[in-house]
mmCIF file of C-alpha atoms in Angstrom:
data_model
loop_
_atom_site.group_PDB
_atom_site.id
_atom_site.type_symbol
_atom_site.label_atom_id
_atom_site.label_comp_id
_atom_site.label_asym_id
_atom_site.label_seq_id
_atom_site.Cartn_x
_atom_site.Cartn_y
_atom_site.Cartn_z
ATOM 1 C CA UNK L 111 64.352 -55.822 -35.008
ATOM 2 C CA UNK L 112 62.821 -54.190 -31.617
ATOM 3 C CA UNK L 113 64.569 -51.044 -31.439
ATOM 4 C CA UNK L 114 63.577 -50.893 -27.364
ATOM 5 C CA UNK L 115 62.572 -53.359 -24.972
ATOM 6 C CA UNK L 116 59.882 -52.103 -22.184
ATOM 7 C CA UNK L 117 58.872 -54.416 -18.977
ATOM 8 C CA UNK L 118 55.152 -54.867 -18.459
ATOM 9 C CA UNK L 119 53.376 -52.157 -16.906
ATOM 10 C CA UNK L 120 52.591 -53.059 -13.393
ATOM 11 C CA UNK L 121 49.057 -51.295 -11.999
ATOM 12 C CA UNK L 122 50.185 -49.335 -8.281
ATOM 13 C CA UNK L 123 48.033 -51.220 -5.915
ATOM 14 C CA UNK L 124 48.848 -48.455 -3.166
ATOM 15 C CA UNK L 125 47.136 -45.879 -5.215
ATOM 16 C CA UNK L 126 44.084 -47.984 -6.906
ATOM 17 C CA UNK L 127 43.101 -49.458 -3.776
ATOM 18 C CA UNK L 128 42.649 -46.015 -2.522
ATOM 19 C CA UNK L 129 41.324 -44.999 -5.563
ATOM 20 C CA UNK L 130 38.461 -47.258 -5.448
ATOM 21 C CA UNK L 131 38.183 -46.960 -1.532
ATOM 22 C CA UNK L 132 37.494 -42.849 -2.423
ATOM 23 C CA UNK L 133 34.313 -44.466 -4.591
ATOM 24 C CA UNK L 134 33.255 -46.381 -1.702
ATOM 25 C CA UNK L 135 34.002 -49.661 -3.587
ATOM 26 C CA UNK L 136 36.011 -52.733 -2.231
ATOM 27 C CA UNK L 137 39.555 -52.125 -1.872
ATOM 28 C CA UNK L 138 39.913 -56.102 -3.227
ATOM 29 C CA UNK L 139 38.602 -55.140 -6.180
ATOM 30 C CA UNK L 140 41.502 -53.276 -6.330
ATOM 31 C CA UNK L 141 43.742 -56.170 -5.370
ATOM 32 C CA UNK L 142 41.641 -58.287 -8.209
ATOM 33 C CA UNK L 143 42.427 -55.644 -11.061
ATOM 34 C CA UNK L 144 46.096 -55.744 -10.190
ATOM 35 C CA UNK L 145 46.113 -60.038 -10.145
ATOM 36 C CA UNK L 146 44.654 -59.402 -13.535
ATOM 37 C CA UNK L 147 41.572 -61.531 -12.257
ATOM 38 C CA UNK L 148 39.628 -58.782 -13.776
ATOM 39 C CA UNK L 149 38.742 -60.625 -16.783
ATOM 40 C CA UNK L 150 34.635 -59.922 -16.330
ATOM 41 C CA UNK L 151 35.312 -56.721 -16.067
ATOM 42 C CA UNK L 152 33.989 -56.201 -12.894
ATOM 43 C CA UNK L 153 36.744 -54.074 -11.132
ATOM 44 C CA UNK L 154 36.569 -51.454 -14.310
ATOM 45 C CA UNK L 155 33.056 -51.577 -14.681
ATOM 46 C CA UNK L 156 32.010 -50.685 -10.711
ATOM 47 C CA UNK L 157 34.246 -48.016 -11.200
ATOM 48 C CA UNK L 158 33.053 -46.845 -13.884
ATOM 49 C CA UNK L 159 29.655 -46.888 -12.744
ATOM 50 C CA UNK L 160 30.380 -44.890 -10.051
ATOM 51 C CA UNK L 161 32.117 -42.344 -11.942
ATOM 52 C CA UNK L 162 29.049 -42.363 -14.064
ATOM 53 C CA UNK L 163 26.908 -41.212 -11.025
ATOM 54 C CA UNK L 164 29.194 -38.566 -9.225
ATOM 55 C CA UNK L 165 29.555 -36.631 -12.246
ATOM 56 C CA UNK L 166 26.047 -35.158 -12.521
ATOM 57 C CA UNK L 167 25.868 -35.382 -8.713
ATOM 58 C CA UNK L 168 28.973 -32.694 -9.324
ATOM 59 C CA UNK L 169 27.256 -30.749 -11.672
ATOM 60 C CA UNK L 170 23.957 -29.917 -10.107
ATOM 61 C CA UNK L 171 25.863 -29.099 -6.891
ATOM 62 C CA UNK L 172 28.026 -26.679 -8.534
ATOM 63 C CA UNK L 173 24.645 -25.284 -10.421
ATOM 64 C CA UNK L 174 22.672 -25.039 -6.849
ATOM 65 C CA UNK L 175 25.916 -23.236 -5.668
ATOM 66 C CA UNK L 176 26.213 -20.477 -8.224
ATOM 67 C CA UNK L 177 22.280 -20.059 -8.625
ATOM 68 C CA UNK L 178 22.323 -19.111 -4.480
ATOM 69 C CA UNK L 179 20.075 -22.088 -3.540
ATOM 70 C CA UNK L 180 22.421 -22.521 -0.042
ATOM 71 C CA UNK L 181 20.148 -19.679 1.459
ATOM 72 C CA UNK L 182 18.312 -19.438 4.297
ATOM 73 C CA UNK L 183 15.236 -17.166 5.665
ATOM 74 C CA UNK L 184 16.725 -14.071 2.998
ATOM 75 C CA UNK L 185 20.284 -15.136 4.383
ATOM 76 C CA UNK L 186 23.123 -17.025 2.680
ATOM 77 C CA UNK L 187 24.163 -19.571 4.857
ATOM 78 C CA UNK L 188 28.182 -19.204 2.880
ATOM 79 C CA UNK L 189 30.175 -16.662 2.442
ATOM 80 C CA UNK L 190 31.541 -15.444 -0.377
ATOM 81 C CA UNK L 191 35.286 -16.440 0.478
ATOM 82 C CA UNK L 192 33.588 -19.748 1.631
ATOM 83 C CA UNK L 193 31.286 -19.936 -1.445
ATOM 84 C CA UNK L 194 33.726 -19.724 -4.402
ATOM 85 C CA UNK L 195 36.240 -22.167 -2.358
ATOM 86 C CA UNK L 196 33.742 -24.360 -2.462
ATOM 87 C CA UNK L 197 32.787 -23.686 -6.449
ATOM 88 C CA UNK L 198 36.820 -24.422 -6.929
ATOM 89 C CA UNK L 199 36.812 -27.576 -4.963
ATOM 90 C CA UNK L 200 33.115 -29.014 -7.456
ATOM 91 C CA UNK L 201 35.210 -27.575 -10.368
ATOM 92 C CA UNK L 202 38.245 -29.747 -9.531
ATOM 93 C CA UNK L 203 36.420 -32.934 -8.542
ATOM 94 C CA UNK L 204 34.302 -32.442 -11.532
ATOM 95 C CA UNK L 205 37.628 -32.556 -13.737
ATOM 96 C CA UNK L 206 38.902 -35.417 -11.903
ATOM 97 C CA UNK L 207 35.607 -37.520 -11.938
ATOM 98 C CA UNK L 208 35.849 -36.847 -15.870
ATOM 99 C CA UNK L 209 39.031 -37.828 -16.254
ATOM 100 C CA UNK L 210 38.469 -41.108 -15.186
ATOM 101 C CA UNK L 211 36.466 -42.166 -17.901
ATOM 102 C CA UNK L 212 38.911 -43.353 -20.123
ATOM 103 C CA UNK L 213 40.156 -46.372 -18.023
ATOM 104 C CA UNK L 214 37.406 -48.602 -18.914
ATOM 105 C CA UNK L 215 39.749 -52.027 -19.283
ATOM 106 C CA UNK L 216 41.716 -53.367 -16.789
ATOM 107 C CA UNK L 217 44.703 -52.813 -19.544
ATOM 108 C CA UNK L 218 43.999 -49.300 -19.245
ATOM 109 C CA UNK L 219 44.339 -48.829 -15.656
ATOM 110 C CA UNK L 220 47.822 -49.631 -15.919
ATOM 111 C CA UNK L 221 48.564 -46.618 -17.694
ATOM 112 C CA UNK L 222 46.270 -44.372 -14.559
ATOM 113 C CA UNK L 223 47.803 -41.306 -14.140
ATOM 114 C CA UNK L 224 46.544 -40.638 -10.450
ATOM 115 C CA UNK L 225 48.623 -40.349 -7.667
ATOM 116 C CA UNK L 226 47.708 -40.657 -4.145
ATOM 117 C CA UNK L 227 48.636 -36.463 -3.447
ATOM 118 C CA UNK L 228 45.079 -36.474 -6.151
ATOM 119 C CA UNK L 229 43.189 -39.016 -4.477
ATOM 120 C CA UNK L 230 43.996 -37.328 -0.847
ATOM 121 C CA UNK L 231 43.221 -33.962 -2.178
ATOM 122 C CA UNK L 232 39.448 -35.344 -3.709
ATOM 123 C CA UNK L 233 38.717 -36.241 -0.347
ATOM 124 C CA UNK L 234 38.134 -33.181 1.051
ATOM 125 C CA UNK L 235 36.309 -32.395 -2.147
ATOM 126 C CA UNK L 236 33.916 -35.117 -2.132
ATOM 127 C CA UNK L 237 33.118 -33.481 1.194
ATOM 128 C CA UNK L 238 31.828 -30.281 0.397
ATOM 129 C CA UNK L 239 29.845 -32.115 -2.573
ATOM 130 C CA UNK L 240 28.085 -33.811 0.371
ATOM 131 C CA UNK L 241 27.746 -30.666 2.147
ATOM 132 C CA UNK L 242 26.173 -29.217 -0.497
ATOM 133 C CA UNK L 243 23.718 -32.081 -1.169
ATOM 134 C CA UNK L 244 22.949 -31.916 2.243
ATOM 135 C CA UNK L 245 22.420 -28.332 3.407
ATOM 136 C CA UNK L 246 20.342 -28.133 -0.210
ATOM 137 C CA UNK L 247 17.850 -31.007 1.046
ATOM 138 C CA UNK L 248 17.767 -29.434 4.433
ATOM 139 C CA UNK L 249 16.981 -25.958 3.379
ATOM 140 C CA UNK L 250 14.558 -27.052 0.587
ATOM 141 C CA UNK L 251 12.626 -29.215 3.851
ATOM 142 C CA UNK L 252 12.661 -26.318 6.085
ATOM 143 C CA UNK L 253 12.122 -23.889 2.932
ATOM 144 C CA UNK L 254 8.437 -23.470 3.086
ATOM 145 C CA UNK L 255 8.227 -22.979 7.117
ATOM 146 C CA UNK L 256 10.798 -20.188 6.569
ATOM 147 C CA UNK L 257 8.583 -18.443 3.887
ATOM 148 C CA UNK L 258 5.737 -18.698 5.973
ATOM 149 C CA UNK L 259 7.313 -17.386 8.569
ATOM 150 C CA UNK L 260 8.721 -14.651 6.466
ATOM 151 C CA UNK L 261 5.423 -13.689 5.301
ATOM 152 C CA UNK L 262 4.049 -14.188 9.194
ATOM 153 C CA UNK L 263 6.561 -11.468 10.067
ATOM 154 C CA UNK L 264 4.989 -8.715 7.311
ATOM 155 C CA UNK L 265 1.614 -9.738 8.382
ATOM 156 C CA UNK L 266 1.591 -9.163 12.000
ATOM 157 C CA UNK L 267 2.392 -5.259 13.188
ATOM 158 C CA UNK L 268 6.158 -4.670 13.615
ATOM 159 C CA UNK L 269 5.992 -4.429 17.070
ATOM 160 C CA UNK L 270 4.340 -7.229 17.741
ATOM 161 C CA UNK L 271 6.231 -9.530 20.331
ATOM 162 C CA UNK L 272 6.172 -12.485 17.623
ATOM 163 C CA UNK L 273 8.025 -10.529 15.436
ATOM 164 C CA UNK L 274 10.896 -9.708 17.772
ATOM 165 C CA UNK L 275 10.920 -13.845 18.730
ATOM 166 C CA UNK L 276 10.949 -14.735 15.003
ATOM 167 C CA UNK L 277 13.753 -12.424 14.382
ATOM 168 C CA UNK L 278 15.990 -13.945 16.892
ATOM 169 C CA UNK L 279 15.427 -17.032 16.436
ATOM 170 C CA UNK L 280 16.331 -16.624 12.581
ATOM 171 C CA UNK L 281 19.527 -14.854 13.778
ATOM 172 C CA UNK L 282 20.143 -18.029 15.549
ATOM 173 C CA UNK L 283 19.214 -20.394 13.275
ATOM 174 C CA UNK L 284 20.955 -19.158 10.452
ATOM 175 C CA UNK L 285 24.368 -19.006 13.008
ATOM 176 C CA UNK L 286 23.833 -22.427 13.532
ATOM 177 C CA UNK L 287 23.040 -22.992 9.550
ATOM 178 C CA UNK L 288 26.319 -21.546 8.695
ATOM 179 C CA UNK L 289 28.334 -23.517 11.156
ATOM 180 C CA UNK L 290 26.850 -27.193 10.641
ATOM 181 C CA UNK L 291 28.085 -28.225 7.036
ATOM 182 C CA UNK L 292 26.643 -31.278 7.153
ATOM 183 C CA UNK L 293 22.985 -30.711 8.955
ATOM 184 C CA UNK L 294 23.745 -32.668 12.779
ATOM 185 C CA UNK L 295 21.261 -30.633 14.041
ATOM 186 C CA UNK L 296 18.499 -30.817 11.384
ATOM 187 C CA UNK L 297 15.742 -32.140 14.439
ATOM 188 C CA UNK L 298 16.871 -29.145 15.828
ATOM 189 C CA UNK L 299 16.271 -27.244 13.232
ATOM 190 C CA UNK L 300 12.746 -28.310 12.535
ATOM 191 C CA UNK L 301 11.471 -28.503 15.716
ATOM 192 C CA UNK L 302 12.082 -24.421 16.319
ATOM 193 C CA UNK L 303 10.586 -23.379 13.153
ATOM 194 C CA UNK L 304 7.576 -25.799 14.007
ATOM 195 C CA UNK L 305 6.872 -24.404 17.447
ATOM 196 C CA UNK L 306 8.085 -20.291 15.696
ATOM 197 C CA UNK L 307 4.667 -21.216 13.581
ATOM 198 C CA UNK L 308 2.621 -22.711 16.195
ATOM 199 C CA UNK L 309 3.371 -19.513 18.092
ATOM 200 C CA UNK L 310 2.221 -17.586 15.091
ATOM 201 C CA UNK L 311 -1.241 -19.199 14.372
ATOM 202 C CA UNK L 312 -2.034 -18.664 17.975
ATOM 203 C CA UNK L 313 -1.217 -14.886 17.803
ATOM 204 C CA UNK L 314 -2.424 -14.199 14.421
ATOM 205 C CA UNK L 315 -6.010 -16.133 16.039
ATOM 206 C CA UNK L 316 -5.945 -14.157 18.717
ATOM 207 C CA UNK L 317 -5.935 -10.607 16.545
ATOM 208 C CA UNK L 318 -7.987 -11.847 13.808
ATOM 209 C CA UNK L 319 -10.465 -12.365 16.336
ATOM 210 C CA UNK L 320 -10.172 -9.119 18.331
ATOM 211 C CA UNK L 321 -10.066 -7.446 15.168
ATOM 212 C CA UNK L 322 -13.741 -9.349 13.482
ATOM 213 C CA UNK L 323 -17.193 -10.107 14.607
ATOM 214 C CA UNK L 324 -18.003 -13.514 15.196
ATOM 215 C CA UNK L 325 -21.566 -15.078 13.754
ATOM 216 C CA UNK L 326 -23.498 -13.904 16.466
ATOM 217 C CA UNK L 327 -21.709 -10.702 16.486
ATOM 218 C CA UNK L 328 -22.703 -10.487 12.903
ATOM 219 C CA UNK L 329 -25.935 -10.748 13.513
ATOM 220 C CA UNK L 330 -26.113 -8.270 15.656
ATOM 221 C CA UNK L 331 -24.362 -5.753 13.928
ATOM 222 C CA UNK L 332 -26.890 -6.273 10.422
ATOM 223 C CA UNK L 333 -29.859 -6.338 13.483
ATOM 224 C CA UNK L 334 -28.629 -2.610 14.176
ATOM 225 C CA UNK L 335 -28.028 -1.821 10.640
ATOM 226 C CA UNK L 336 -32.108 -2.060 10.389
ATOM 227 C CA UNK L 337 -32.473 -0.577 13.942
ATOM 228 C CA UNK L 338 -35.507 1.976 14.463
ATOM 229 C CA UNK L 339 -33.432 4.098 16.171
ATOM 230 C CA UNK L 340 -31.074 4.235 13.325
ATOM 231 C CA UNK L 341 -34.051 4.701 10.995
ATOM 232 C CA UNK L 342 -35.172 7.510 12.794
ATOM 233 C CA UNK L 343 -32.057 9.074 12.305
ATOM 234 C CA UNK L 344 -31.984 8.557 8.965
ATOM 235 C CA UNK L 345 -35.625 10.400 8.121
ATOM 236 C CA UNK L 346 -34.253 13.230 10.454
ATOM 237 C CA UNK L 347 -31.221 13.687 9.205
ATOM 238 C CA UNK L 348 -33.217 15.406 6.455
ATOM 239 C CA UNK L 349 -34.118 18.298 8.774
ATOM 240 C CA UNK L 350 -31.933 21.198 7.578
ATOM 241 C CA UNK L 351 -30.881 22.046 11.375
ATOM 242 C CA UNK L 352 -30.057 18.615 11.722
ATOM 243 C CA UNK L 353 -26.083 17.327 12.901
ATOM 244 C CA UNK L 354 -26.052 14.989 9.872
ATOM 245 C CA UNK L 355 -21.952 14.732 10.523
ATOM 246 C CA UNK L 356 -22.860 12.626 13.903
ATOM 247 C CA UNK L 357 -25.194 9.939 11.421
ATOM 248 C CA UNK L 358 -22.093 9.506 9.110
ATOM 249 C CA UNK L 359 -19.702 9.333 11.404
ATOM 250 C CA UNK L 360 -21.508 6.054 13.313
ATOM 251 C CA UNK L 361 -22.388 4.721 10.045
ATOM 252 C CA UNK L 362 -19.333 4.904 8.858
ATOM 253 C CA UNK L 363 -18.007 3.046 12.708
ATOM 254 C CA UNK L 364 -20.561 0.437 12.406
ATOM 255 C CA UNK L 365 -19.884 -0.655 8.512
ATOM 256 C CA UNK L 366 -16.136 -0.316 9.213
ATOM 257 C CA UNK L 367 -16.539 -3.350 11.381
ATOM 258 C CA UNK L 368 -15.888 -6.663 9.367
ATOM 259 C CA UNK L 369 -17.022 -10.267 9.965
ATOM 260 C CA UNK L 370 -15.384 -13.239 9.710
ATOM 261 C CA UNK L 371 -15.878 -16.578 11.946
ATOM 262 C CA UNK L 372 -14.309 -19.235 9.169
ATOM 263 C CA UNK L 373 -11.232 -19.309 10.338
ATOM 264 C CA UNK L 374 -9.249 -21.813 11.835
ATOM 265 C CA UNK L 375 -6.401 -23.323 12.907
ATOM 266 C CA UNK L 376 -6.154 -26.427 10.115
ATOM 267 C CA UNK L 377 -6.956 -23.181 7.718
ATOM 268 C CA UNK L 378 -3.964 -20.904 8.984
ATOM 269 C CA UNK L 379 -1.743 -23.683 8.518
ATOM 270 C CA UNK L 380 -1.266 -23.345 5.406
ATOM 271 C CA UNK L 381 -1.435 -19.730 4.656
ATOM 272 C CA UNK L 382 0.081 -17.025 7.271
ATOM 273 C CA UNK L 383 -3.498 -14.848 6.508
ATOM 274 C CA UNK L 384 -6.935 -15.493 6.869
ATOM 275 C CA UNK L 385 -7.892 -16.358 2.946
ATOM 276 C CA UNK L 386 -11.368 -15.230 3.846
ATOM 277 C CA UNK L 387 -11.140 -11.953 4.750
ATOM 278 C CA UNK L 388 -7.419 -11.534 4.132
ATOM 279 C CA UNK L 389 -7.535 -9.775 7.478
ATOM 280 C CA UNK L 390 -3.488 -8.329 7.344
ATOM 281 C CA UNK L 391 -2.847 -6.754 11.228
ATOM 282 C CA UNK L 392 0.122 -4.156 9.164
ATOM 283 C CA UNK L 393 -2.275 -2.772 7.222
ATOM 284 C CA UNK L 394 -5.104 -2.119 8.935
ATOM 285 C CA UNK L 395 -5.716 0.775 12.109
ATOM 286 C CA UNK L 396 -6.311 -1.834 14.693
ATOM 287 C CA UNK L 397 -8.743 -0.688 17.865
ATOM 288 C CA UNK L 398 -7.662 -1.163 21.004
ATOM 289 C CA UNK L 399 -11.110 -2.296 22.059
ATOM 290 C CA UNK L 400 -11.811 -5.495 20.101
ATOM 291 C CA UNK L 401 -14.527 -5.428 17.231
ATOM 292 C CA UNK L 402 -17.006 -7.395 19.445
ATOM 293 C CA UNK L 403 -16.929 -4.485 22.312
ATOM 294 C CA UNK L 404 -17.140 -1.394 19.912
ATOM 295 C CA UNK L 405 -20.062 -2.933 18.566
ATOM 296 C CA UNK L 406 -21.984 -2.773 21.509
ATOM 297 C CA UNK L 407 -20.468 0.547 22.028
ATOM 298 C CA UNK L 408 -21.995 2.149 18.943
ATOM 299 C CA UNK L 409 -25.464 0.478 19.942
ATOM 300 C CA UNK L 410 -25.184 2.110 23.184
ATOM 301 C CA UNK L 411 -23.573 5.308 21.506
ATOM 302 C CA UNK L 412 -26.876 4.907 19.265
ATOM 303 C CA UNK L 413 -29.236 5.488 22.358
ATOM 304 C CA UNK L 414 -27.299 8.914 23.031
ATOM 305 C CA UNK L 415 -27.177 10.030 19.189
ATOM 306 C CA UNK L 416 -31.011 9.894 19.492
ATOM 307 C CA UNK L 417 -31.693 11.121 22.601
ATOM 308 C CA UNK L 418 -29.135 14.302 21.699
ATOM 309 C CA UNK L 419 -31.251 14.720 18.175
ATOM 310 C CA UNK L 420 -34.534 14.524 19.798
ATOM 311 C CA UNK L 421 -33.153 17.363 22.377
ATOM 312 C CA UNK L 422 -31.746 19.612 19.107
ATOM 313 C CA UNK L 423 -35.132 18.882 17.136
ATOM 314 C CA UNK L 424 -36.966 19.683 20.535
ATOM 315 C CA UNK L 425 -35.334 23.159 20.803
ATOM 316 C CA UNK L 426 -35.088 23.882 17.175
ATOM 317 C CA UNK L 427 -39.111 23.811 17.066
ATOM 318 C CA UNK L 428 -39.796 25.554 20.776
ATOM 319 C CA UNK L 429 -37.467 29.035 19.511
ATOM 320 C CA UNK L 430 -39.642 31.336 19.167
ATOM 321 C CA UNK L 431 -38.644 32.353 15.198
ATOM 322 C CA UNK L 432 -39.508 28.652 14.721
ATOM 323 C CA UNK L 433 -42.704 28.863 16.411
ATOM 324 C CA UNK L 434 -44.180 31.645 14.573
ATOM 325 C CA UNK L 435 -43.196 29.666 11.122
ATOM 326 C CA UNK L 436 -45.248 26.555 12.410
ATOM 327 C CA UNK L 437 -48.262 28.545 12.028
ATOM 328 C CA UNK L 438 -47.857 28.135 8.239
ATOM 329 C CA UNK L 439 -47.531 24.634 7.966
ATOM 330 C CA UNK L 440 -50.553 22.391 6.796
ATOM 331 C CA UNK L 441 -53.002 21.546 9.310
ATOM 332 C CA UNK L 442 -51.719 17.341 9.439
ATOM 333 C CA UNK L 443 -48.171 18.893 9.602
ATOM 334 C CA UNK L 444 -48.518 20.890 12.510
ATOM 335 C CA UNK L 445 -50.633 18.194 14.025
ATOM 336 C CA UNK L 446 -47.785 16.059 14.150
ATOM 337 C CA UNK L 447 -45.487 18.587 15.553
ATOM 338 C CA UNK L 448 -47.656 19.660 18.457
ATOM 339 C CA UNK L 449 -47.781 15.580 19.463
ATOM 340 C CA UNK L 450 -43.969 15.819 19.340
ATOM 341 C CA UNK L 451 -43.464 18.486 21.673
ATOM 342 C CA UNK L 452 -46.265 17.550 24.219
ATOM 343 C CA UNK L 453 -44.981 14.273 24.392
ATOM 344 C CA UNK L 454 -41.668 15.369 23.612
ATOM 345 C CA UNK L 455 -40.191 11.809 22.846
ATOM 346 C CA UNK L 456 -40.046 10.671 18.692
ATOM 347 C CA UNK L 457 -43.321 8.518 17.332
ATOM 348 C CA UNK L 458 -42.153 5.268 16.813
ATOM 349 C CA UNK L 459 -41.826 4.339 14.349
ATOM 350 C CA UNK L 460 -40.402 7.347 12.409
ATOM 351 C CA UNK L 461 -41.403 7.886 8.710
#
């Protein structure tokens, strides 16, 4: 009653054996499946397993690809020709990986429609999915150095040798990136960034403390703050004749200076500025003479600002126009002025 007549299907060895050699799984269970000693399952069922873990492997490489995770220090370490080959190649092993899921008995991988031209050309495939997974873990490791760094290279002024060092060496690095598909040269890698920040902390030290008083420094700059000399100023400044531009202008030098001694090394590692005094090189009109000199500047600039008021006040009150008005002032005001200009030095202290 048949109307045809069919032999057996026989399973191609060639092909599953390289098949399951593409999974990384025993070519004998290969050789098993085709013996039809498969009965536990066990040839179908490693198979399928590992089908069940590529696929999603597959899909969040393809993701990481098309959301522009492969990028390094503000570069892309692909290009775009390079970049949608390798979305093609995750779209076709994806589809492949998939369409092994139906051969889940050993009767069913009789009827596998795979031939070895497939399996060859999932090869290569399976090698940019590594190169994916790879150069994602290696740029997600050296991630957070490169930010730093990034930030680092805003924070110090533009012409700051660091800068210039950091910039070549990402120019490198990123080169080297884009060449090594399957991170050789991580150690590499790492160790430049590491010493490209140890370089960093030591320069961004060095300004920060140019640029701030230290604790004794600070000290001495609130000790002058409540100077006499300054105070002095300060109650004459309310003479009419008086330079009171001169008072503001060294008031405004000696509260410009900040203080900050908290910083350190263990600190800066972690953040590219100072999270004390957020102390930013860019942005602020750095001295040439470091904080710690140009305060003992303005306290010897304060002997001069005195010595040039108590010469104005001194020839202010000996012109002649002045000295005819003195002769109207109360008896304990004029007092006071005739002790100035015999002695011709300031009372201390001044009130």
């Amino acid at each position: 009653q048949f109307k045809h007549v069919e032999a057996p299907k026989v399973i191609n060895l060639a092909v599953l054996r390289a098949l399951f050699e593409l999974f990384d799984l025993p070519s004998g269970l290969a050789q098993k499946a085709s013996q039809g000693n498969g009965g536990d399952g066990e040839p179908v069922i490693k198979l399928q397993d590992k089908v069940s873990a590529l696929v999603p492997r597959v899909l969040k490489a393809g993701s990481d690809l098309q959301q522009g995770k492969l990028g390094f220090w503000g570069q892309n370490l692909l290009r775009d020709e390079e970049a949608k080959d390798w979305h093609a190649r995750l779209d076709a092993l994806k589809k492949f990986t998939e369409s092994l899921t139906p051969y889940n008995t050993i009767g069913k991988l009789k009827n596998l429609r795979v031939t070895q031209e497939d399996i060859d050309g999932q090869k290569k495939n399976l090698e940019v999915l590594t190169a994916v997974e790879r150069l994602i873990e290696l740029v997600v490791e050296l991630g957070g150095t490169a930010a730093y760094l990034s930030q680092g290279g805003m924070v110090l002024n533009a012409d700051h040798p660091w800068v210039n060092q950091a910039e070549a060496a990402r120019k490198v690095l990123s080169e080297k990136l884009s060449q090594d598909r399957t991170a050789e040269h991580a150690a590499e890698y790492r160790q430049t960034l590491s010493q490209l920040k140890k370089d960093y902390v030591t320069a961004y030290i060095a300004s920060h403390s140019k640029a701030r008083l230290g604790v004794n420094e600070d000290k001495s700059q609130n000790k002058l703050r409540k100077d006499d000399r300054l105070l002095a100023l300060r109650v004459l400044a309310n003479v009419r004749l008086m330079p009171t531009s001169q008072l503001t202008a060294f008031e405004e030098s000696l509260n410009g200076l900040k203080s900050c001694s908290a910083l350190d090394e263990p600190t800066l590692a972690t953040s590219a500025v100072c999270p004390h005094c957020q102390y930013r090189p860019s942005a602020e009109q750095l001295e040439m003479i470091p904080a710690a000199k140009r305060l003992q500047k303005l306290d010897a600039d304060l002997d001069q600002l005195v010595a040039n008021w108590q010469q104005t006040l001194l020839e202010n009150l000996e012109d002649p126009f002045t000295q005819d008005s003195l002769s109207l002032l109360p008896p304990a005001s004029k007092k006071l002025i005739d002790a100035f200009l015999a002695a011709r030095t300031l009372p201390e202290p001044m009130t």
